[in-house]
Short mmCIF file of C-alpha atoms and ligand atoms in Angstrom, two decimals:
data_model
loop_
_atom_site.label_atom_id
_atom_site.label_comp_id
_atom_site.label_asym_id
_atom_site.label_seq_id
_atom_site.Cartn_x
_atom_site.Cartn_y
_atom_site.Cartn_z
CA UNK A 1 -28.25 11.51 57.93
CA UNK A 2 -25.87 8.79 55.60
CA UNK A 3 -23.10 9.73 53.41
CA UNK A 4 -22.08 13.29 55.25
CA UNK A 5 -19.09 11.99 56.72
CA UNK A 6 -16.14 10.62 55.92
CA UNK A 7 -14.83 8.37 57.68
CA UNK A 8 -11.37 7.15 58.85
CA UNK A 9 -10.26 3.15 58.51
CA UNK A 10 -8.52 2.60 61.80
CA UNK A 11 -5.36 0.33 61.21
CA UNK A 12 -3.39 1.19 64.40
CA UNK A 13 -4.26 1.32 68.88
CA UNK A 14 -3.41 4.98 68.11
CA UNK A 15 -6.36 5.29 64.87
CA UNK A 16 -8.54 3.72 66.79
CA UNK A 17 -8.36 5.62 70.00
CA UNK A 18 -8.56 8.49 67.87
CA UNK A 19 -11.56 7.58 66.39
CA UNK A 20 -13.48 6.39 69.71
CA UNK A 21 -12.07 9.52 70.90
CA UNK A 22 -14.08 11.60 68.23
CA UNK A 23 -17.32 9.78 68.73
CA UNK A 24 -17.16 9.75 72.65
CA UNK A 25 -16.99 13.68 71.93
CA UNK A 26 -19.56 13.43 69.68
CA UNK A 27 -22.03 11.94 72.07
CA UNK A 28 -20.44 13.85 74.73
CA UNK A 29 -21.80 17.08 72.72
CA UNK A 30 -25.43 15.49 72.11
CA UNK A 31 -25.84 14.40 75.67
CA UNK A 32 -24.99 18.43 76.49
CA UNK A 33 -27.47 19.86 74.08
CA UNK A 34 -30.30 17.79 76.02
CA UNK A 35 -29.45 17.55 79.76
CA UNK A 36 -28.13 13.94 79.64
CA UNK A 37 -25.03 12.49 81.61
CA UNK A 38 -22.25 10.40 78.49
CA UNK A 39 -22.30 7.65 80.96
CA UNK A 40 -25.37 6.90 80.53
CA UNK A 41 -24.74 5.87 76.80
CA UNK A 42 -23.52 2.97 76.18
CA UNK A 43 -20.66 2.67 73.16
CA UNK A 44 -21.27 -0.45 70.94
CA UNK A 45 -18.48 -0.80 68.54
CA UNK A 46 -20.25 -3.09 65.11
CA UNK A 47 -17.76 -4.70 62.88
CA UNK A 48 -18.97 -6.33 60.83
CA UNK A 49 -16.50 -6.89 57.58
CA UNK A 50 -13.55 -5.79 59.77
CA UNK A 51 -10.94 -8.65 60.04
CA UNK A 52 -9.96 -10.36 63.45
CA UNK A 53 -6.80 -8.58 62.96
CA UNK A 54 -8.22 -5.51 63.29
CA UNK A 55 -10.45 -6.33 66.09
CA UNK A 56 -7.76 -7.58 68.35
CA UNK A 57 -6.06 -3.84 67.65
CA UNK A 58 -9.42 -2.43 68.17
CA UNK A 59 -9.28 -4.72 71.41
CA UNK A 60 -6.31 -3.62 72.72
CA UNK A 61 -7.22 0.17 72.07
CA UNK A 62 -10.09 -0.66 74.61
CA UNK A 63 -12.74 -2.13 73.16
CA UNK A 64 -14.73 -4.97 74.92
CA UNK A 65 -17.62 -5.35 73.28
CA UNK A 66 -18.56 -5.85 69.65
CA UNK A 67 -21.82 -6.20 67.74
CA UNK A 68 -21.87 -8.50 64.81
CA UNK A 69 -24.99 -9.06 62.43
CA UNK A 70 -24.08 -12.02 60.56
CA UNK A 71 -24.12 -15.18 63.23
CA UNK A 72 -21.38 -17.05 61.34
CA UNK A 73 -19.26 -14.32 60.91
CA UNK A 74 -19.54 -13.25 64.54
CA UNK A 75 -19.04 -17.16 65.68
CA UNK A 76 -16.00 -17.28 63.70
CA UNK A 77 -14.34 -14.30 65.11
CA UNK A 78 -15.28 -15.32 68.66
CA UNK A 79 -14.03 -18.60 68.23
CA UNK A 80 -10.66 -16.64 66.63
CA UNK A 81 -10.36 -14.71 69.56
CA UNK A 82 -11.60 -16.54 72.46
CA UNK A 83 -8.33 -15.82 74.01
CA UNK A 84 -9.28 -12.08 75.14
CA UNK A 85 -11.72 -13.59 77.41
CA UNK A 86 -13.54 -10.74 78.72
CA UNK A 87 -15.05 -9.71 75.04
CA UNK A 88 -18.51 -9.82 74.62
CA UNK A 89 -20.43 -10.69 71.29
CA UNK A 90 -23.95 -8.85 70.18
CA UNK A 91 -25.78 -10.40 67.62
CA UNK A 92 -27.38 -7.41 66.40
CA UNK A 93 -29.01 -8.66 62.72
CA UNK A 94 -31.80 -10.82 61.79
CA UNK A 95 -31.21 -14.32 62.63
CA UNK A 96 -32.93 -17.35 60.96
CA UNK A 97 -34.66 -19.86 63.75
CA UNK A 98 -32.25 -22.81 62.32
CA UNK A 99 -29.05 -20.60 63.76
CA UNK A 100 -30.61 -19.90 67.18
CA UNK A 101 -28.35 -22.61 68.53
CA UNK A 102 -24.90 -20.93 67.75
CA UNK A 103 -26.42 -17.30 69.39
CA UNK A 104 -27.13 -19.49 72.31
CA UNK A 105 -23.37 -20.69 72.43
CA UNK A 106 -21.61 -17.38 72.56
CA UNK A 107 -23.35 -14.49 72.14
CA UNK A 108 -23.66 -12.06 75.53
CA UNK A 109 -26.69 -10.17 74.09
CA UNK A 110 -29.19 -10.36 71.17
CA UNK A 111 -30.82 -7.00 69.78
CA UNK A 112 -33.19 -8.51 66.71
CA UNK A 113 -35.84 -10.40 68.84
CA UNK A 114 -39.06 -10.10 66.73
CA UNK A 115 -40.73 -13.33 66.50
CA UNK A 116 -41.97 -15.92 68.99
CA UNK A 117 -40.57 -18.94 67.09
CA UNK A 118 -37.30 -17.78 67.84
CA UNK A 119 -37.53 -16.45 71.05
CA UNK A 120 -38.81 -20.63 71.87
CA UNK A 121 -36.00 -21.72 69.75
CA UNK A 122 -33.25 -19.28 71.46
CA UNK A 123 -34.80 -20.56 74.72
CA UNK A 124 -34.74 -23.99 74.54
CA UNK A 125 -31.28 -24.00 73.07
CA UNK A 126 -29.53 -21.48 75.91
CA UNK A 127 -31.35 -23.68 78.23
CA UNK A 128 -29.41 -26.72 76.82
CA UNK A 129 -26.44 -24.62 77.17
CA UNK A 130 -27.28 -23.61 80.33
CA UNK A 131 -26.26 -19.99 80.05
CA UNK A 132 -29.02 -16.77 79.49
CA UNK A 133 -29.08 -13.95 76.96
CA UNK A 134 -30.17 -10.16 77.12
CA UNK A 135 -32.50 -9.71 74.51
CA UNK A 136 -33.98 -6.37 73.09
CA UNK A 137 -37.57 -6.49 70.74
CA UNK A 138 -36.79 -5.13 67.53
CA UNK A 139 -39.38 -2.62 66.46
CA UNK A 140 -40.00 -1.76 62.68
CA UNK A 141 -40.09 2.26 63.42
CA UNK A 142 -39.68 3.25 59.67
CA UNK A 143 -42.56 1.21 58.59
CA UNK A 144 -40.38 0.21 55.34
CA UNK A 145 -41.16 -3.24 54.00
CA UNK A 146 -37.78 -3.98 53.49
CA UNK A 147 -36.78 -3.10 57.77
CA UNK A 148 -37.22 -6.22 60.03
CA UNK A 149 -38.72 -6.04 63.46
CA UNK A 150 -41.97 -5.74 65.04
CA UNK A 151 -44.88 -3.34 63.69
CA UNK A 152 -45.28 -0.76 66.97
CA UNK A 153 -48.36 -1.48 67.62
CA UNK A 154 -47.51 -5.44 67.75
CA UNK A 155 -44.88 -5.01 70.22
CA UNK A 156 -46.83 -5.05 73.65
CA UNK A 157 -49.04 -8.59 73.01
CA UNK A 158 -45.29 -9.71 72.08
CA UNK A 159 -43.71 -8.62 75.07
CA UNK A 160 -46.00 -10.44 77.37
CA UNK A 161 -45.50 -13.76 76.15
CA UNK A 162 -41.78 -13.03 77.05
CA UNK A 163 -41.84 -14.10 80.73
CA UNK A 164 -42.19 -17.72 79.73
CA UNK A 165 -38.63 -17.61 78.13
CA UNK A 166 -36.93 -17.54 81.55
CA UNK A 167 -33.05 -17.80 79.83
CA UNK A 168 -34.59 -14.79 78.15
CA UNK A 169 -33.40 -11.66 79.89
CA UNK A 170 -35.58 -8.57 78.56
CA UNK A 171 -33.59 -5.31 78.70
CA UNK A 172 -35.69 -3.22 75.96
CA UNK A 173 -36.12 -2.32 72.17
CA UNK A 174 -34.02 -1.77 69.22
CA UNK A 175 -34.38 0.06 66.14
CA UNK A 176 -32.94 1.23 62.63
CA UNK A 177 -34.21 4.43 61.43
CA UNK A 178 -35.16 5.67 57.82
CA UNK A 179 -31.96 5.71 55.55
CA UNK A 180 -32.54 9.53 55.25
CA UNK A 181 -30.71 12.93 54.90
CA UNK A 182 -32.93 14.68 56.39
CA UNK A 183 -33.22 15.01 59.96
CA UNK A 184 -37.03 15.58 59.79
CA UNK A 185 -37.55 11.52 58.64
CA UNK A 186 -35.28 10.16 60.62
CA UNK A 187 -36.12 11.71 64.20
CA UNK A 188 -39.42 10.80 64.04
CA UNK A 189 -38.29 6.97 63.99
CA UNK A 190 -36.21 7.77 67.20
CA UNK A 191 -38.92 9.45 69.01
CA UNK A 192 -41.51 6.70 68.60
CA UNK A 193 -39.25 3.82 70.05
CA UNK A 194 -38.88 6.21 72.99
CA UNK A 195 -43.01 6.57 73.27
CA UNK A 196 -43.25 3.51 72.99
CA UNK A 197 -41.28 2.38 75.59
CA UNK A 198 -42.41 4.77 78.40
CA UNK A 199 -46.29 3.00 77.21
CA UNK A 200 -44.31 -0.56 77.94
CA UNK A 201 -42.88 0.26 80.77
CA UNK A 202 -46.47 0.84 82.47
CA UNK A 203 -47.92 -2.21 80.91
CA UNK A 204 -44.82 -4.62 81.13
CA UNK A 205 -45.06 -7.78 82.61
CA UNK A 206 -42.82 -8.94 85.69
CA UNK A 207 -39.50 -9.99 84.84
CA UNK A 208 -39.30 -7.75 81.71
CA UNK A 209 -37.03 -4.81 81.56
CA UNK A 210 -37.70 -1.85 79.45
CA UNK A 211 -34.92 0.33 80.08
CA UNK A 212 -32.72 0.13 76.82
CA UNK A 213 -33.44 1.68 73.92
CA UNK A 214 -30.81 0.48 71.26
CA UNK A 215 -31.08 3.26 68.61
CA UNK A 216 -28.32 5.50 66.08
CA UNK A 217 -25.39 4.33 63.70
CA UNK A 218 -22.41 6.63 62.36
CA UNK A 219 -24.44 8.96 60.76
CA UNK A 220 -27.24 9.42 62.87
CA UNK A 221 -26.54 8.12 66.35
CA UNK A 222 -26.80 12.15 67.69
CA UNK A 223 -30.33 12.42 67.14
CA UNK A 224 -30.96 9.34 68.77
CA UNK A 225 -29.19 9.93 71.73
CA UNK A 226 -31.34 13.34 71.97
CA UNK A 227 -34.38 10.87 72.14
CA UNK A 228 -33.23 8.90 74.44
CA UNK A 229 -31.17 6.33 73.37
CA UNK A 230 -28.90 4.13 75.79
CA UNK A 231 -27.49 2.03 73.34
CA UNK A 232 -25.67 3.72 70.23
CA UNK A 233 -24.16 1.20 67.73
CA UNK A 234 -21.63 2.69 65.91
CA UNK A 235 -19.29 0.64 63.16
CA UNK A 236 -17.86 3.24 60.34
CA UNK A 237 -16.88 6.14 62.40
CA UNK A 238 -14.49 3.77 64.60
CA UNK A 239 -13.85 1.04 62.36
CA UNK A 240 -13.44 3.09 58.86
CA UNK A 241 -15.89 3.03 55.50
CA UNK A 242 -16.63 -0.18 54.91
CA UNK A 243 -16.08 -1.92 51.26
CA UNK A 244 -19.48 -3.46 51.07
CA UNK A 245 -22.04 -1.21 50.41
CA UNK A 246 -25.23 -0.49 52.85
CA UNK A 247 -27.64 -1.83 49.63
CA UNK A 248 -25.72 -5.44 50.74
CA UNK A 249 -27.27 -5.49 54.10
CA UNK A 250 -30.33 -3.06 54.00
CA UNK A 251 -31.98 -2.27 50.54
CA UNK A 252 -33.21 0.88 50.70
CA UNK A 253 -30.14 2.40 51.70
CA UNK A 254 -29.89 2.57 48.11
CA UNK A 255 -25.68 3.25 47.29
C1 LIG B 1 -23.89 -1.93 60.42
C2 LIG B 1 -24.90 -1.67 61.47
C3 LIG B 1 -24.78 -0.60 62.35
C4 LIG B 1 -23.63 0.38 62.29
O1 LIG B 1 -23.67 1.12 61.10
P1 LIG B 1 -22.50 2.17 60.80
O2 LIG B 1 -23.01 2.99 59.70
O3 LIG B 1 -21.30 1.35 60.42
O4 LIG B 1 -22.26 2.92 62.05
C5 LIG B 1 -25.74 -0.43 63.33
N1 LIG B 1 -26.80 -1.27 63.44
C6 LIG B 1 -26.95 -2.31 62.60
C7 LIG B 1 -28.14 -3.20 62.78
C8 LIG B 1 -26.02 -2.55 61.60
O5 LIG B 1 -26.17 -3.59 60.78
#
C-alpha cells in the first residue's frame, strides 16, 4: 500500500490544515464504507525528521499530539517546545531498556511495549517520577524478522504480568503491517490484531484495557481503520515525504 501517493510537505497553518483536512476525509470515507462513526478514530500526527519549526506551525494549525520514534529526538523537541503546554508526546518506536528513564520524564503514551524488562524498567522509573504512562503491547503481525513486537501467540502470558506495573496504564495493542502493495498482504496483518484483541479482551486481567488498537500509516491507514483500528498514525500525508528513506527505520521497506 507504500509509494502510491504523493505527498505534500506542509510549510504553512494553511498546508497543513489542508493536509489534515485530506486525511480526516480520508478516514471520514473508510469509516462510511464500514458503518463506523470518524470520532471514534483517533488522528496521531508522527514526525519524526520534521523540525521544531515545523511542528510549532503544525501546532498552531491544531495539532496536539505527536508521535515520535526516536526517544532523543522526541525529548529534544519536547524540551524545545515545552512552552505549548498542552502537547502530548508518543513514543511510538522501539526503545532500548537504558532510555526507559527519559520516556518516563515526558512522554504521555508509549505504543512499543514488548518486553518485560522494560515494562519493570519504565515502571520503576515513572514511579520515581511519580507520573503514569498509557502503554499499548506491540504485536509482530507480519511475522517478518526484521518487525519488533510480540509473536501473537506470546501476547496473552505477556499481558498478565502487566497488572504488577501499576504506573503502567494498559489501553491495547499496536502494530505495523507488511510493507506491501497489495492489499491482500497487508489486511491480513490488520485483521489479526483485531482477533486478537476481542480473544484478550475475554481473558484480560483486571486493570488492563484492551480497547485500542493502534494500526495504519499514510499509505495504508484505510484498511486498518476498516478492521478496526482506533488509533491511525499518520506522518507523510500531513507532514510531507520525508528525506530519509523507510529502509533507515524499517528494512524491508526496501527504497
Ligand atoms: C513513521 C511511522 C509511522 C508513520 O508513517 P508514514 O508513512 O509517515 O505515515 C507510523 N508508525 C510508525 C511506527 C512509524 O515509525
Amino acid at each position: 500500500m507504500h509509494s502510491s501517493h504523493s505527498w505534500n510537505t506542509a510549510l504553512t497553518v494553511e498546508d497543513f490544515q489542508r493536509n489534515l483536512a485530506a486525511v480526516r476525509q480520508r478516514i471520514a470515507n473508510a469509516c462510511a464504507r464500514v458503518g463506523r462513526d470518524p470520532a471514534e478514530v483517533r488522528l496521531l500526527p508522527v514526525s519524526k525528521t520534521v523540525s521544531q519549526e515545523r511542528l510549532r506551525v503544525a501546532y498552531a494549525a491544531g495539532c496536539r499530539e505527536l508521535g515520535e520514534i526516536k526517544v532523543q529526538e522526541a525529548q529534544l523537541k519536547a524540551e524545545g517546545m515545552s512552552d505549548l503546554t498542552d502537547l502530548r508526546w508518543s513514543i511510538i518506536g522501539h526503545l532500548q531498556t537504558n532510555k526507559a528513564k527519559h520516556v518516563a520524564r515526558f512522554a504521555h503514551e508509549f505504543q512499543a511495549l514488548d518486553r518485560l524488562r522494560l515494562a519493570e524498567a519504565l515502571d520503576r522509573r515513572l514511579q520515581q517520577e511519580g507520573r503514569s504512562l498509557d502503554v499499548l503491547v506491540q504485536v509482530n503481525t507480519s511475522g517478518e524478522e526484521s518487525k519488533f513486537g510480540l509473536a501473537p501467540q506470546d501476547v496473552l502470558s505477556f499481558v498478565r504480568k502487566l497488572p504488577s506495573f501499576s504506573a503502567l496504564r494498559v489501553r491495547g495493542l499496536m502494530t505495523l503491517a507488511v510493507f506491501s502493495p497489495h492489499e491482500s498482504q497487508v489486511r491480513p496483518c490488520f485483521s489479526l490484531l483485531r482477533e486478537l484483541r476481542e480473544r484478550l479482551r475475554e481473558d484480560a486481567p483486571a486493570g488492563v484495557a484492551m480497547e485500542e488498537l493502534s494500526m495504519g500509516m499514510s499509505g495504508d491507514f484505510e484498511l486498518a481503520i476498516e478492521e478496526g483500528a482506533t488509533t491511525v498514525r499518520v506522518g507523510q500525508a500531513i507532514f510531507g515525504p520525508r528525506d530519509t528513506p523507510d529502509s533507515a527505520y524499517w528494512p524491508q521497506a526496501g527504497q
